[in-house]
Amino acid sequence: MSNVSSPPQNPRYSDERRAAARRRAAQRRRDRTVILCVASFAVLCVVLVIIAATTLGNRRDRNVASTTATSSDTVLYMGYAVHIYPELARNTLDPDAFSTQNGLLSYDDGQLVSENGIDVSEHQGKIDWEKVADAGISFAFLRIGYRGYTEGQLYPDERFEENYAEARRCGIDVGVYFYSQAVSTAEAKHEAEYLLELLDGRELDLPVIIDWEYADADSARTDDIGGALLTSISDTFCSVIERSSYSAGIYFNKDTGYIHYDLGSLSDYAFWIADYNKTPVFYYAHEYWQYSDSGTVDGIEKPVDLNLRFVEK
């Protein structure tokens, strides 16, 4: 060890060095803090971007699913969850093939063409069927009878006999329909048998139709009828009709068809769709389309339902 004495230190110089060291250390701490904040913000941004992308992707997937399928056997179509029945053909009518002539719709796509028709009851009053035929009407569904929606009694249509004779005399093809308010398969069978008694073996050009509707009344006896029972009611009615050598069909609107009926169980019968649009948009193919409930036809003083029948060209 050296015995040479160290020179005396300058106290002020030492304090300045220590202060400078403290400032440098503080600056390094601030720099690290800034770096950590920037890094944390960057990580947060990445996480938020990932979350947003995932959410949008899931939402997009749900939106795509909502326009294609809600389950393996159901598709979402124009606001309805439509059950897929492999045994039923799709509606392939071309919207561009419709036109209007003399106030009546017509269809011609080169393979299918339409015929103009009406459906009437005693509510239309007396009809001049010669004028109706001259107006271009080639077929008519005539109400033959009905069941009351409150007490459930069966009644004949007061104008059926006259309408049937005059329509056929004027060369108009005729089918009949029964307004049903059956609440059981037994009542459906009774309605079909009652209709056959009224028909009394008359010749028909078109099917016998069951027109079962939910009555718009507080006292309607059919308010609580579910889809399974309704399907059985219509199937029972049509089965009785077809056992008597007449063909049978079912009239319904979109709500009843999509929500209530098991249409696959009724695929053997003709479909007559009530859908008041410029073109028929019902998901499944149908032989008859009621496109207006307020039409005008020469020879009929009151508003009348207008229909098209689609046939091969």
JSON list of N, CA, C and O in Angstrom, two decimals, residues 276 292-296 303-306:
[
{"chain": "A", "resi": 276, "resn": "TYR", "atom": "N", "xyz": [-100.92, -12.03, -51.91]},
{"chain": "A", "resi": 276, "resn": "TYR", "atom": "CA", "xyz": [-101.29, -10.83, -52.67]},
{"chain": "A", "resi": 276, "resn": "TYR", "atom": "C", "xyz": [-100.05, -9.99, -52.98]},
{"chain": "A", "resi": 276, "resn": "TYR", "atom": "O", "xyz": [-99.74, -9.01, -52.32]},
{"chain": "A", "resi": 292, "resn": "SER", "atom": "N", "xyz": [-105.31, -11.65, -55.69]},
{"chain": "A", "resi": 292, "resn": "SER", "atom": "CA", "xyz": [-106.05, -10.47, -55.26]},
{"chain": "A", "resi": 292, "resn": "SER", "atom": "C", "xyz": [-107.36, -10.90, -54.61]},
{"chain": "A", "resi": 292, "resn": "SER", "atom": "O", "xyz": [-107.98, -11.88, -55.04]},
{"chain": "A", "resi": 293, "resn": "ASP", "atom": "N", "xyz": [-107.76, -10.15, -53.59]},
{"chain": "A", "resi": 293, "resn": "ASP", "atom": "CA", "xyz": [-109.08, -10.37, -52.98]},
{"chain": "A", "resi": 293, "resn": "ASP", "atom": "C", "xyz": [-110.01, -9.18, -53.23]},
{"chain": "A", "resi": 293, "resn": "ASP", "atom": "O", "xyz": [-111.06, -9.07, -52.62]},
{"chain": "A", "resi": 294, "resn": "SER", "atom": "N", "xyz": [-109.62, -8.33, -54.17]},
{"chain": "A", "resi": 294, "resn": "SER", "atom": "CA", "xyz": [-110.43, -7.15, -54.45]},
{"chain": "A", "resi": 294, "resn": "SER", "atom": "C", "xyz": [-110.46, -6.85, -55.95]},
{"chain": "A", "resi": 294, "resn": "SER", "atom": "O", "xyz": [-110.41, -5.69, -56.37]},
{"chain": "A", "resi": 295, "resn": "GLY", "atom": "N", "xyz": [-110.54, -7.90, -56.75]},
{"chain": "A", "resi": 295, "resn": "GLY", "atom": "CA", "xyz": [-110.54, -7.73, -58.20]},
{"chain": "A", "resi": 295, "resn": "GLY", "atom": "C", "xyz": [-111.90, -7.30, -58.73]},
{"chain": "A", "resi": 295, "resn": "GLY", "atom": "O", "xyz": [-112.93, -7.38, -58.04]},
{"chain": "A", "resi": 296, "resn": "THR", "atom": "N", "xyz": [-111.89, -6.85, -59.97]},
{"chain": "A", "resi": 296, "resn": "THR", "atom": "CA", "xyz": [-113.14, -6.50, -60.66]},
{"chain": "A", "resi": 296, "resn": "THR", "atom": "C", "xyz": [-113.21, -7.30, -61.95]},
{"chain": "A", "resi": 296, "resn": "THR", "atom": "O", "xyz": [-112.23, -7.38, -62.71]},
{"chain": "A", "resi": 303, "resn": "PRO", "atom": "N", "xyz": [-116.59, -6.88, -55.41]},
{"chain": "A", "resi": 303, "resn": "PRO", "atom": "CA", "xyz": [-115.19, -7.32, -55.54]},
{"chain": "A", "resi": 303, "resn": "PRO", "atom": "C", "xyz": [-115.09, -8.84, -55.50]},
{"chain": "A", "resi": 303, "resn": "PRO", "atom": "O", "xyz": [-115.86, -9.51, -54.80]},
{"chain": "A", "resi": 304, "resn": "VAL", "atom": "N", "xyz": [-114.12, -9.37, -56.22]},
{"chain": "A", "resi": 304, "resn": "VAL", "atom": "CA", "xyz": [-114.00, -10.82, -56.35]},
{"chain": "A", "resi": 304, "resn": "VAL", "atom": "C", "xyz": [-112.53, -11.22, -56.27]},
{"chain": "A", "resi": 304, "resn": "VAL", "atom": "O", "xyz": [-111.64, -10.45, -56.65]},
{"chain": "A", "resi": 305, "resn": "ASP", "atom": "N", "xyz": [-112.26, -12.41, -55.77]},
{"chain": "A", "resi": 305, "resn": "ASP", "atom": "CA", "xyz": [-110.89, -12.95, -55.72]},
{"chain": "A", "resi": 305, "resn": "ASP", "atom": "C", "xyz": [-110.45, -13.34, -57.12]},
{"chain": "A", "resi": 305, "resn": "ASP", "atom": "O", "xyz": [-111.19, -13.99, -57.87]},
{"chain": "A", "resi": 306, "resn": "LEU", "atom": "N", "xyz": [-109.20, -12.97, -57.45]},
{"chain": "A", "resi": 306, "resn": "LEU", "atom": "CA", "xyz": [-108.61, -13.30, -58.75]},
{"chain": "A", "resi": 306, "resn": "LEU", "atom": "C", "xyz": [-107.53, -14.35, -58.57]},
{"chain": "A", "resi": 306, "resn": "LEU", "atom": "O", "xyz": [-106.75, -14.31, -57.61]}
]
